[in-house]
Short mmCIF file of N, CA and C in Angstrom, two decimals:
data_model
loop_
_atom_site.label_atom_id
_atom_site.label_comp_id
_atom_site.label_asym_id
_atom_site.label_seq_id
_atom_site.Cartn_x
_atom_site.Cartn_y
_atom_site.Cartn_z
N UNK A 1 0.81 -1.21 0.00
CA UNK A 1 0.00 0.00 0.00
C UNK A 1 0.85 1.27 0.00
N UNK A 2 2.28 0.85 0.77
CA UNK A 2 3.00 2.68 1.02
C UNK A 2 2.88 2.83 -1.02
N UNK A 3 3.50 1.65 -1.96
CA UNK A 3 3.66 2.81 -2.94
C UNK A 3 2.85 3.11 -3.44
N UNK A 4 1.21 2.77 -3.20
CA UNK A 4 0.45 3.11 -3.49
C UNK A 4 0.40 4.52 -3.65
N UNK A 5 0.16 4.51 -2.23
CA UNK A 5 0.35 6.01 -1.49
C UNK A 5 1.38 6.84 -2.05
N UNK A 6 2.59 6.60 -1.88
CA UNK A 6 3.12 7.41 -3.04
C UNK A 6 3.43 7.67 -4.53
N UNK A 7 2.93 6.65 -5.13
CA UNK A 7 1.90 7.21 -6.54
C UNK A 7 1.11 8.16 -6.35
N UNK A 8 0.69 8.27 -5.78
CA UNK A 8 -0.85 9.17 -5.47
C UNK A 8 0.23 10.28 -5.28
N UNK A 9 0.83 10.54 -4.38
CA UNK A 9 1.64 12.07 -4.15
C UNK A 9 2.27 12.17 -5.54
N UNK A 10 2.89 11.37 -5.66
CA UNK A 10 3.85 11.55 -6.91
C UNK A 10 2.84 11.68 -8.03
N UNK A 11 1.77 11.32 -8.22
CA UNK A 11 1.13 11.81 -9.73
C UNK A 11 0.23 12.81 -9.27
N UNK A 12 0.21 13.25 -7.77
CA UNK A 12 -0.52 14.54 -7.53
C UNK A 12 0.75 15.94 -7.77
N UNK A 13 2.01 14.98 -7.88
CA UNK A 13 3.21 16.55 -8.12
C UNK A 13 2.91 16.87 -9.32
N UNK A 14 2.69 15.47 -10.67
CA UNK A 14 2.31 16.04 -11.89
C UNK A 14 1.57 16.70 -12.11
N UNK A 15 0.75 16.57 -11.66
CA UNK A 15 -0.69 17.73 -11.99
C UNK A 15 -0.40 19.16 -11.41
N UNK A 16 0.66 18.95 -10.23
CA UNK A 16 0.78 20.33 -9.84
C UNK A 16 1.63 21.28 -10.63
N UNK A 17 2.14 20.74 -11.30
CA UNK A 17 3.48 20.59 -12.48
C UNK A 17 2.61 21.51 -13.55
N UNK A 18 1.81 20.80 -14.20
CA UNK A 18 0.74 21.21 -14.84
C UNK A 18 0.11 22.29 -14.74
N UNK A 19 -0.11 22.57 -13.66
CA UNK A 19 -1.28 23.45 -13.29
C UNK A 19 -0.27 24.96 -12.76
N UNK A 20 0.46 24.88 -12.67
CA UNK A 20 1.52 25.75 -12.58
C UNK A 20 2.13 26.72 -13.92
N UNK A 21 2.43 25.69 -14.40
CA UNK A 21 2.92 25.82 -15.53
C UNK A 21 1.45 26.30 -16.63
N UNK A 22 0.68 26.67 -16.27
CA UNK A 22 -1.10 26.68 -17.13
C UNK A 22 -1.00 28.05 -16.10
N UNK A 23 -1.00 28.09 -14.97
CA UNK A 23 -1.20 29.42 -13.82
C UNK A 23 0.16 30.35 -14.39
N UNK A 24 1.20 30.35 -14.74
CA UNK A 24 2.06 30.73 -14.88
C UNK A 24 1.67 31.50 -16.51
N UNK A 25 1.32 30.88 -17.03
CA UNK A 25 0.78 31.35 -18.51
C UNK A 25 0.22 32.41 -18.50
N UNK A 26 -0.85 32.15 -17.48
CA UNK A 26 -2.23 32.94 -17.29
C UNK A 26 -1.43 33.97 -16.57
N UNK A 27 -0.91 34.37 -16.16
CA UNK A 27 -0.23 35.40 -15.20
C UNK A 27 0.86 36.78 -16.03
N UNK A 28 1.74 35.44 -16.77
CA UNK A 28 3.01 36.44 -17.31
C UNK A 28 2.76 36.25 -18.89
N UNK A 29 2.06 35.61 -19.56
CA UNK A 29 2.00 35.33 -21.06
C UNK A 29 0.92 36.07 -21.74
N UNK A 30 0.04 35.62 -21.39
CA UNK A 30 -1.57 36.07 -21.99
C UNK A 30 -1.91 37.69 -21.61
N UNK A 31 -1.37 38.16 -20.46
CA UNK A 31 -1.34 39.65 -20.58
C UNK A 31 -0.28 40.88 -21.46
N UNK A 32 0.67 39.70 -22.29
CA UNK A 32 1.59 40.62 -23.11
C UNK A 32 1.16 40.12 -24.45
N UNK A 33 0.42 39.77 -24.45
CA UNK A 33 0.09 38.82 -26.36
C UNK A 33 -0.51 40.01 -26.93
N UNK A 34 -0.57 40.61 -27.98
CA UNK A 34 -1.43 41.85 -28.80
C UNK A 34 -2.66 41.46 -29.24
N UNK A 35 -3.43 42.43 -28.57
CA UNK A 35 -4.91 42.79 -28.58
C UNK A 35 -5.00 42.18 -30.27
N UNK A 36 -5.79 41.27 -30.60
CA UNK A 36 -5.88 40.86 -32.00
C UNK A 36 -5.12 39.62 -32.59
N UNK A 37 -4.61 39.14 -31.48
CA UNK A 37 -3.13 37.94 -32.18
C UNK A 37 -4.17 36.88 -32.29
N UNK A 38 -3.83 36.23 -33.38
CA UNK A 38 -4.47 34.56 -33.66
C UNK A 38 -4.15 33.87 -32.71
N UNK A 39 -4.94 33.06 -32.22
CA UNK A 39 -4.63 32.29 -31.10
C UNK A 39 -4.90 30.68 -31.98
N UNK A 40 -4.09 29.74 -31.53
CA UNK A 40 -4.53 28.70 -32.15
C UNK A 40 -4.04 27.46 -31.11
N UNK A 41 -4.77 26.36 -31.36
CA UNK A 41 -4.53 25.44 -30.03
C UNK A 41 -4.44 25.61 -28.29
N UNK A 42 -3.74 25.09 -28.04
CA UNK A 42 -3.25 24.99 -26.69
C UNK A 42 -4.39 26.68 -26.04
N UNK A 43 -3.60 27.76 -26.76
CA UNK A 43 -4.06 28.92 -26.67
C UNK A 43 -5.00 29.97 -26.37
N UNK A 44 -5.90 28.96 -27.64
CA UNK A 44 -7.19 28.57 -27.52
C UNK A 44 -7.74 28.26 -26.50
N UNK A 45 -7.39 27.34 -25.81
CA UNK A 45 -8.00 27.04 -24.69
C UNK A 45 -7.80 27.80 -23.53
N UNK A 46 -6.75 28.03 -23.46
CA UNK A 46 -5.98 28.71 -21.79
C UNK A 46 -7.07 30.13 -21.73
N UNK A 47 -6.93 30.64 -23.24
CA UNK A 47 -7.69 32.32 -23.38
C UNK A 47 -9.36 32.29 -23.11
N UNK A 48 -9.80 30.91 -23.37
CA UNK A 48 -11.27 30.40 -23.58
C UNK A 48 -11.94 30.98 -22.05
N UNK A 49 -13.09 31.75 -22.39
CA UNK A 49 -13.84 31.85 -21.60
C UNK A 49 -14.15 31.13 -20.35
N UNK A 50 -14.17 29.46 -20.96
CA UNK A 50 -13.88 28.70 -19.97
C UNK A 50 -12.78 28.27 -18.96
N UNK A 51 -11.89 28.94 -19.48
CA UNK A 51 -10.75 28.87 -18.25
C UNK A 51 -10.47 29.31 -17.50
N UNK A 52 -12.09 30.21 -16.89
CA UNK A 52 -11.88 31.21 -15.75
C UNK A 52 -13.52 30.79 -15.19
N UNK A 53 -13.03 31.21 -13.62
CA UNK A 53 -14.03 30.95 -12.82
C UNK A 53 -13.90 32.80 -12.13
N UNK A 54 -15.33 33.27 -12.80
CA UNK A 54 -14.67 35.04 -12.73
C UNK A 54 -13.25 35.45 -13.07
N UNK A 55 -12.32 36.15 -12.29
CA UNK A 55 -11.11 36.59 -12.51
C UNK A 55 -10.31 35.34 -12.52
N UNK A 56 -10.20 34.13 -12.00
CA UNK A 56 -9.41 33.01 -11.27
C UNK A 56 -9.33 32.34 -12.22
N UNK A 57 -8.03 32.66 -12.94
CA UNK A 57 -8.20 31.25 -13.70
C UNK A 57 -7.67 29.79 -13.23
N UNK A 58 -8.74 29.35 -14.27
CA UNK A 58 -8.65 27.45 -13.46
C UNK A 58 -7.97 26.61 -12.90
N UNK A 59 -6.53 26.98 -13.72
CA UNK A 59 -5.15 26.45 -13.52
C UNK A 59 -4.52 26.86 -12.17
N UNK A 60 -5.12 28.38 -11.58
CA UNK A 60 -4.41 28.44 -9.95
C UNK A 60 -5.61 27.35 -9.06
N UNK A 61 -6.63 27.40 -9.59
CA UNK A 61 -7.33 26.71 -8.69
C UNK A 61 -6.86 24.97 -8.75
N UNK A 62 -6.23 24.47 -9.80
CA UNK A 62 -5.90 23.15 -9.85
C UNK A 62 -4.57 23.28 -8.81
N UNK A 63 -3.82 24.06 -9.26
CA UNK A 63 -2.61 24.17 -8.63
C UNK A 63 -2.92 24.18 -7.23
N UNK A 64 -3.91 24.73 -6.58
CA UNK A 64 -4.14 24.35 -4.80
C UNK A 64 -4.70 23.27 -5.10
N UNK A 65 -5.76 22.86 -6.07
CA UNK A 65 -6.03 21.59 -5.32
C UNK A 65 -4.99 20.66 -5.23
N UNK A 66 -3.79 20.58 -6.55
CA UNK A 66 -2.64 19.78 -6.44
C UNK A 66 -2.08 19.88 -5.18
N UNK A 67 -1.50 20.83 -4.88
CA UNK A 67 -1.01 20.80 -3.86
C UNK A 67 -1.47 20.56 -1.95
N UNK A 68 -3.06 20.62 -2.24
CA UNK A 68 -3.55 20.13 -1.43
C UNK A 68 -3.65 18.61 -1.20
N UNK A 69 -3.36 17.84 -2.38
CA UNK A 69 -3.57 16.56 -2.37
C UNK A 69 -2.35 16.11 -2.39
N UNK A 70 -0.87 17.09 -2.43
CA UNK A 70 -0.05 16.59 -2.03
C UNK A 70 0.26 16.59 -0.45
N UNK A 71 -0.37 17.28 -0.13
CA UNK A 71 0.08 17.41 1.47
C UNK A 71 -0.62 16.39 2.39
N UNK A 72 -1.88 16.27 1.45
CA UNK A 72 -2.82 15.23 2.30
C UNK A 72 -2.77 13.71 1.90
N UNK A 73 -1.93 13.50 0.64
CA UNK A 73 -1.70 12.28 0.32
C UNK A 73 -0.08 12.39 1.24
N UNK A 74 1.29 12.96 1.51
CA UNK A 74 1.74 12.68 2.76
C UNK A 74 1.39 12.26 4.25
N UNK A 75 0.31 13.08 4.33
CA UNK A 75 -0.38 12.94 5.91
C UNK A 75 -0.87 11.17 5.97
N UNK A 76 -1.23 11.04 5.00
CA UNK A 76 -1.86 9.59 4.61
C UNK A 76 -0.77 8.37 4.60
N UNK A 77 0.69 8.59 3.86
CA UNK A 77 1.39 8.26 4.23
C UNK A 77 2.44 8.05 5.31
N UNK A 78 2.19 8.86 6.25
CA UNK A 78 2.96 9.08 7.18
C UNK A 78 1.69 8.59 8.55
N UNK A 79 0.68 8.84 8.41
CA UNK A 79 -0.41 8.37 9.72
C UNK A 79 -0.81 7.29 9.06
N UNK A 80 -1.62 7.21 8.57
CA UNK A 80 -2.68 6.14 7.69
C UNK A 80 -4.06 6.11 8.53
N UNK A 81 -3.87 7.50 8.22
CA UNK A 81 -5.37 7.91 9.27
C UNK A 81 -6.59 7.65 8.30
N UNK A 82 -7.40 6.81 8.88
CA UNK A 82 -9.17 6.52 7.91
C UNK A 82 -9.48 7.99 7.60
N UNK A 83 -9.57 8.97 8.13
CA UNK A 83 -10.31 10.30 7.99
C UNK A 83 -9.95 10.46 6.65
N UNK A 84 -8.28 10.76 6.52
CA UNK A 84 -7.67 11.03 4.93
C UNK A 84 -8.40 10.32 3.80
N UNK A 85 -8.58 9.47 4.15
CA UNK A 85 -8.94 8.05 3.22
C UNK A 85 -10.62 8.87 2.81
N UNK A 86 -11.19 8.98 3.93
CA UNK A 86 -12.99 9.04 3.70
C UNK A 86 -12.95 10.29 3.16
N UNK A 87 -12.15 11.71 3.48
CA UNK A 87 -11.98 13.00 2.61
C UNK A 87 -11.60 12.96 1.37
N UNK A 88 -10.51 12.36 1.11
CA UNK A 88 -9.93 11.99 -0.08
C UNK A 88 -10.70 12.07 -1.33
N UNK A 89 -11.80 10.74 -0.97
CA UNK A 89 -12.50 10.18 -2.07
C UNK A 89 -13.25 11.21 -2.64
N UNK A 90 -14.15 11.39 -1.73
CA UNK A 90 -14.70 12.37 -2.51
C UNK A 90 -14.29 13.99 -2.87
N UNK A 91 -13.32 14.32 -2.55
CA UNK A 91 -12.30 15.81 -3.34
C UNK A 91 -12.02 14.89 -4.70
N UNK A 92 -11.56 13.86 -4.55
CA UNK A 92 -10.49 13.32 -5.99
C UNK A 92 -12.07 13.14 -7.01
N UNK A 93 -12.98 12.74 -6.56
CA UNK A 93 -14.24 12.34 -7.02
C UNK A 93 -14.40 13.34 -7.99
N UNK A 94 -14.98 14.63 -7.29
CA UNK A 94 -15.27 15.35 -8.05
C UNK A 94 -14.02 16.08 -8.50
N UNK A 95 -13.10 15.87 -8.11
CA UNK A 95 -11.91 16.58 -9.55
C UNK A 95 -12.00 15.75 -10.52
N UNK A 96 -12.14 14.51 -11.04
CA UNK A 96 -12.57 13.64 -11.92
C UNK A 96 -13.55 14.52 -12.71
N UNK A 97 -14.57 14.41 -12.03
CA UNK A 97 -15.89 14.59 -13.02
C UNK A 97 -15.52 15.78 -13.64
N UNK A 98 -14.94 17.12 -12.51
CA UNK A 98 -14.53 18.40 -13.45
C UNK A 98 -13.64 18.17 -14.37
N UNK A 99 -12.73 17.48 -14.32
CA UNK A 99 -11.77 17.50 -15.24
C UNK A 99 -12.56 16.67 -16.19
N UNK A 100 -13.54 15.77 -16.27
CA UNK A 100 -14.34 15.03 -17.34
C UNK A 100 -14.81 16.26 -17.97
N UNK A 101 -15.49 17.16 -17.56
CA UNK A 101 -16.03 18.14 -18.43
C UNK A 101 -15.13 18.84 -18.89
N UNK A 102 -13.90 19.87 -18.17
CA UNK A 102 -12.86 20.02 -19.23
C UNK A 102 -12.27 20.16 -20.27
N UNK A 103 -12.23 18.11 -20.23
CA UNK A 103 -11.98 17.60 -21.50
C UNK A 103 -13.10 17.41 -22.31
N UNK A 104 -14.44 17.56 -22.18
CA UNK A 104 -15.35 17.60 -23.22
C UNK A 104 -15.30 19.55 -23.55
N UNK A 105 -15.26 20.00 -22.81
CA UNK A 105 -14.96 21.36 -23.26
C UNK A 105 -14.19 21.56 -24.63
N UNK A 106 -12.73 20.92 -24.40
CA UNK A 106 -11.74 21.19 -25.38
C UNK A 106 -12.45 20.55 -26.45
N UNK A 107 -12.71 18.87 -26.41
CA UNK A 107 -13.07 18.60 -27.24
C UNK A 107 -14.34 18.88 -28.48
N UNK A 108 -15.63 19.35 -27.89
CA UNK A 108 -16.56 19.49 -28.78
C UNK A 108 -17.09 21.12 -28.10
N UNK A 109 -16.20 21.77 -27.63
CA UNK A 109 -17.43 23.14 -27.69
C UNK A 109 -15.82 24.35 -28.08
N UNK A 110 -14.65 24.10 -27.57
CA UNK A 110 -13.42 24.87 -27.74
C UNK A 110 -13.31 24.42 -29.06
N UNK A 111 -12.98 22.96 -29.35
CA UNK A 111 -12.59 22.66 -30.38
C UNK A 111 -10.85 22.81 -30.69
N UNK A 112 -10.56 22.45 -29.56
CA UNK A 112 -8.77 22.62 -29.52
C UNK A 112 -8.47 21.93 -27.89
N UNK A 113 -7.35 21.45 -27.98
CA UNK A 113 -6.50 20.63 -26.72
C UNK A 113 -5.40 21.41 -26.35
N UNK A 114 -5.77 21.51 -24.50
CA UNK A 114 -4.29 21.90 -24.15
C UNK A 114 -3.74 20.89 -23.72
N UNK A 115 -2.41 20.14 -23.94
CA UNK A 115 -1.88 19.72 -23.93
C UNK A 115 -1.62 19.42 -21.94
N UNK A 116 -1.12 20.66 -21.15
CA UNK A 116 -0.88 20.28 -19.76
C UNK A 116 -2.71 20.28 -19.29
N UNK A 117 -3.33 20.67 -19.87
CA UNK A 117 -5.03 20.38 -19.30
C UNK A 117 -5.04 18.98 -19.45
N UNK A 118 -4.72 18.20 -20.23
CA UNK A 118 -4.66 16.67 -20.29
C UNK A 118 -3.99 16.36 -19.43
N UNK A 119 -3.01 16.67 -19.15
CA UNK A 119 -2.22 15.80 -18.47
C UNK A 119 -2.50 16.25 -16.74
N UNK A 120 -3.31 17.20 -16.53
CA UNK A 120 -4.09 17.55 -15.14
C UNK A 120 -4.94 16.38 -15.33
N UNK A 121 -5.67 16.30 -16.34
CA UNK A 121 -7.10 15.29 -16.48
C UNK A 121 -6.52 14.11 -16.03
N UNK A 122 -5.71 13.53 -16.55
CA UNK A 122 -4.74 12.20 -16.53
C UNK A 122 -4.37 11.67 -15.31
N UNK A 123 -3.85 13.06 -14.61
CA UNK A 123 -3.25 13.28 -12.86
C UNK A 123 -4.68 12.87 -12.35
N UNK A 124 -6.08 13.51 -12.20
CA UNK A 124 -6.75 13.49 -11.55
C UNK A 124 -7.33 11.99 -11.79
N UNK A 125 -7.35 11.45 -12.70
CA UNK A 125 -8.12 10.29 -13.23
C UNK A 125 -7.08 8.87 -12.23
N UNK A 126 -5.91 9.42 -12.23
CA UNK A 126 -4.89 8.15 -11.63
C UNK A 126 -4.90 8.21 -10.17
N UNK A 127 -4.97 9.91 -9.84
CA UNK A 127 -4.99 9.97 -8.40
C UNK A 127 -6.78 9.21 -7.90
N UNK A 128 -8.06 9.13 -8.37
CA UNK A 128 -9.20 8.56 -8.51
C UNK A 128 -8.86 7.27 -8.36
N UNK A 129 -8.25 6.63 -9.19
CA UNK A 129 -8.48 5.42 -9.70
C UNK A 129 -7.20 4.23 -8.29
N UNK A 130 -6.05 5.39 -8.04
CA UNK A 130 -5.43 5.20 -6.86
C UNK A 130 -6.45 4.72 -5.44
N UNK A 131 -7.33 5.80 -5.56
CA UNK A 131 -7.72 5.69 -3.96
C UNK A 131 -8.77 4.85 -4.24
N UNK A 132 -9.70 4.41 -5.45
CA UNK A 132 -10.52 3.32 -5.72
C UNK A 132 -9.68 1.76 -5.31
N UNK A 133 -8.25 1.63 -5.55
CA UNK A 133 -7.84 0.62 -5.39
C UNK A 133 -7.21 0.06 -3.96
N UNK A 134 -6.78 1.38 -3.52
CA UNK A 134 -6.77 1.65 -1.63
C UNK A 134 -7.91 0.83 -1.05
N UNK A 135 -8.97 1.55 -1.86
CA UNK A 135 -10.46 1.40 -0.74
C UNK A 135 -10.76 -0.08 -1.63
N UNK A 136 -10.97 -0.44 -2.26
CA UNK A 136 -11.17 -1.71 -2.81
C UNK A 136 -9.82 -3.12 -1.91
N UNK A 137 -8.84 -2.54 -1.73
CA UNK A 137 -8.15 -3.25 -1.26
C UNK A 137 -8.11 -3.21 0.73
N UNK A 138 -9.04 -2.69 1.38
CA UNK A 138 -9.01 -2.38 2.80
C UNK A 138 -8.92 -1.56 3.28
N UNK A 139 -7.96 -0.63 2.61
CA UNK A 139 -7.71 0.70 3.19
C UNK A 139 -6.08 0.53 3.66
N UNK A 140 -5.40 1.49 4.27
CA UNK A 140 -3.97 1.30 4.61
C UNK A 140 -3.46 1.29 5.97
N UNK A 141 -4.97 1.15 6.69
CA UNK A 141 -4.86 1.31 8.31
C UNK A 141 -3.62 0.00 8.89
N UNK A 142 -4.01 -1.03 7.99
CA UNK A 142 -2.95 -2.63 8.06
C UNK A 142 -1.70 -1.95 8.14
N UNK A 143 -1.27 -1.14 7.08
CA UNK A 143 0.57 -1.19 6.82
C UNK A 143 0.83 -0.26 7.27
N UNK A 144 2.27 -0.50 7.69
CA UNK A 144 3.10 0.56 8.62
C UNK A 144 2.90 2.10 7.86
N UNK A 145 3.31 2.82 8.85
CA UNK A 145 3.55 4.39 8.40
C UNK A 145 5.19 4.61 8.26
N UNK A 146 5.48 5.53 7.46
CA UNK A 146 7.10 5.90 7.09
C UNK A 146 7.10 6.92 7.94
N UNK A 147 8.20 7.00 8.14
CA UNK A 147 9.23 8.45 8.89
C UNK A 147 8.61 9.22 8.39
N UNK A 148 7.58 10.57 8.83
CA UNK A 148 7.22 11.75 8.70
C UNK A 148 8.35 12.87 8.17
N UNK A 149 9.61 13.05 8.98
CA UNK A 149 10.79 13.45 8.58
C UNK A 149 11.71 12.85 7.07
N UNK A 150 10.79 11.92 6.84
CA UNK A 150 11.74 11.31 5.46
C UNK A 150 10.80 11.85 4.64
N UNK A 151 9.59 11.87 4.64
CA UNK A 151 8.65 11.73 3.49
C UNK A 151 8.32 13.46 3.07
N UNK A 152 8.18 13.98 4.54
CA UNK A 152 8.13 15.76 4.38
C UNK A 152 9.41 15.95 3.55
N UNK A 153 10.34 15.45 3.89
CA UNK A 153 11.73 16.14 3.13
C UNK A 153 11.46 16.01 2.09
N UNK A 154 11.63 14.79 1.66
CA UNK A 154 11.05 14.16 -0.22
C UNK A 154 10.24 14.81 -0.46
N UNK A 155 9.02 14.99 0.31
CA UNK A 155 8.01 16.43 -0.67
C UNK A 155 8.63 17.52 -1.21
N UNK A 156 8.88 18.07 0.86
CA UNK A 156 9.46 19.53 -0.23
C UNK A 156 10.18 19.60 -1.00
N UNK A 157 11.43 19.05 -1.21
CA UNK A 157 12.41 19.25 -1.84
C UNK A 157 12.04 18.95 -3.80
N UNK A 158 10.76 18.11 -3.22
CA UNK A 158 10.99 17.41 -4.40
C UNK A 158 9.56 18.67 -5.48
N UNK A 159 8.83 18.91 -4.82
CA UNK A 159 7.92 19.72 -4.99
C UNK A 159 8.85 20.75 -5.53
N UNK A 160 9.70 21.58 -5.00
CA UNK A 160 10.41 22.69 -4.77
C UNK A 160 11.32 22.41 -6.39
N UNK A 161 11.90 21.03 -6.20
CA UNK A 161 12.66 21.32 -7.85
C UNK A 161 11.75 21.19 -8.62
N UNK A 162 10.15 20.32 -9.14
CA UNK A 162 9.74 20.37 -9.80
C UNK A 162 8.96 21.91 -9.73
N UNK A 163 9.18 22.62 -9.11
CA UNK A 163 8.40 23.95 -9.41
C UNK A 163 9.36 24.81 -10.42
N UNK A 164 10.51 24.54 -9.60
CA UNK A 164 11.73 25.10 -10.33
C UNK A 164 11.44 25.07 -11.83
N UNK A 165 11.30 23.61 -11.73
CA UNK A 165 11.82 22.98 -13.21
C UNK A 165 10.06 23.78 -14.62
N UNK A 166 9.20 23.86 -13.61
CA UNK A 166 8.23 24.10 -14.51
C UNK A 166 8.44 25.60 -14.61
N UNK A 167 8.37 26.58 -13.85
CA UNK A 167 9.31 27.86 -14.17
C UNK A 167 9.91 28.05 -15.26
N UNK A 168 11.30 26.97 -15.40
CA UNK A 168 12.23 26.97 -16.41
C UNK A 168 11.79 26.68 -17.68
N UNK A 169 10.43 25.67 -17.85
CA UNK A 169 9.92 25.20 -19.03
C UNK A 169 9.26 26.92 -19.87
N UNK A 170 8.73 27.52 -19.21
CA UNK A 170 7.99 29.19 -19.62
C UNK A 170 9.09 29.03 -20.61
N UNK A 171 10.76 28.79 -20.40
CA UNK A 171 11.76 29.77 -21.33
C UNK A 171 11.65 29.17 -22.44
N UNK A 172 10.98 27.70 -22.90
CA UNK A 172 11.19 27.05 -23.43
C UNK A 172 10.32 26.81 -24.63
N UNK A 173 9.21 26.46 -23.96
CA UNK A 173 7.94 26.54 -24.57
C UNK A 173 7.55 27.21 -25.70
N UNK A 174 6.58 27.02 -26.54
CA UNK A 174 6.23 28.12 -27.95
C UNK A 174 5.49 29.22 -27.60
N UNK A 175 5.59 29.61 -26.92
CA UNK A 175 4.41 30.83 -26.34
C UNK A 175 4.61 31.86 -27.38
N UNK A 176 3.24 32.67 -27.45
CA UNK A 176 3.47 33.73 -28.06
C UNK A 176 4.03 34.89 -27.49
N UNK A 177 4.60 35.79 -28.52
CA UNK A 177 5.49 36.79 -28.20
C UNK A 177 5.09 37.96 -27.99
N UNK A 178 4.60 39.05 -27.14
CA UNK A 178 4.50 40.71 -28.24
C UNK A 178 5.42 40.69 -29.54
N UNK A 179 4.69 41.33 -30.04
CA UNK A 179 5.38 42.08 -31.92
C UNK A 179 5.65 40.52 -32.56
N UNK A 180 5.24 39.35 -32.61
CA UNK A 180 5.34 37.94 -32.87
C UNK A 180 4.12 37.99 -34.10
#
């Protein structure tokens, strides 16, 4: 069950990865693009009406929930407290179903794919399908708990370079330019 459990953190860093890197867009990209630029794909979507809940766009709100489900998929690993387990399900539940609509968004009403919106969808669907196999299998109250001090470290640190690292991707990426 522990690597269960840490699948679940570890494909909750991807999504946070994701959703960062989508929040990061929305922040420093899409406010320098010229009033009038073609938008096409990926673009498409991030700019889409639908990628805002009022001012907020979607991607900071994934990014807490990622990171909420990283902290609480540690706690889970480190206690193997039932509570985590019975909260869990249903947060991951309905990030499923949202991210199900989402992806019908892109697909038949946007009519274009973002690329890290999939791979949030993907995160949420494994982190789901994780705690379906937890709870199908007993739960993790049976197996030991790890060092709290080992597993916090491995988060942060590990959280901390992949933030880094999605940062670094902005330089990389095709984004559009001003005067582009």
């Amino acid at each position: 069950m522990n690597r269960l459990l840490t699948a679940f953190i570890f494909t909750a860093m991807l999504g946070w990865v994701a959703s960062i890197i989508l929040t990061a867009i929305h922040f420093w990209v899409i406010p320098i693009i010229p009033s009038g630029a073609e938008l096409r794909g990926p673009m498409l979507v991030i700019t889409s009406s639908w990628a805002y809940v009022g001012p907020v766009p979607l991607a900071a709100i994934g990014a807490v929930y990622y990171i909420v489900m990283i902290a609480m998929g540690s706690v889970w690993l480190t206690t193997k407290n039932e509570l985590i387990e019975r909260i869990l399900l249903p947060v991951t539940a309905f990030g499923f179903v949202a991210s199900m609509g989402f992806v019908y968004l892109q697909f038949f009403v946007i009519g274009a794919i973002c690329p890290f919106c999939m791979v949030s969808a993907a995160a949420t669907t494994i982190l789901l399908v994780i705690e379906l196999i937890v709870k199908y299998n007993g739960g993790v109250a049976l197996t030991p708990s790890l060092q709290p001090q080992r597993v916090w470290a491995t988060v942060f640190v590990t959280t901390a370079l992949l933030t880094m690292f999605a940062m670094w991707s902005l330089t990389v990426l095709p984004l559009p330019v001003p005067g582009a």
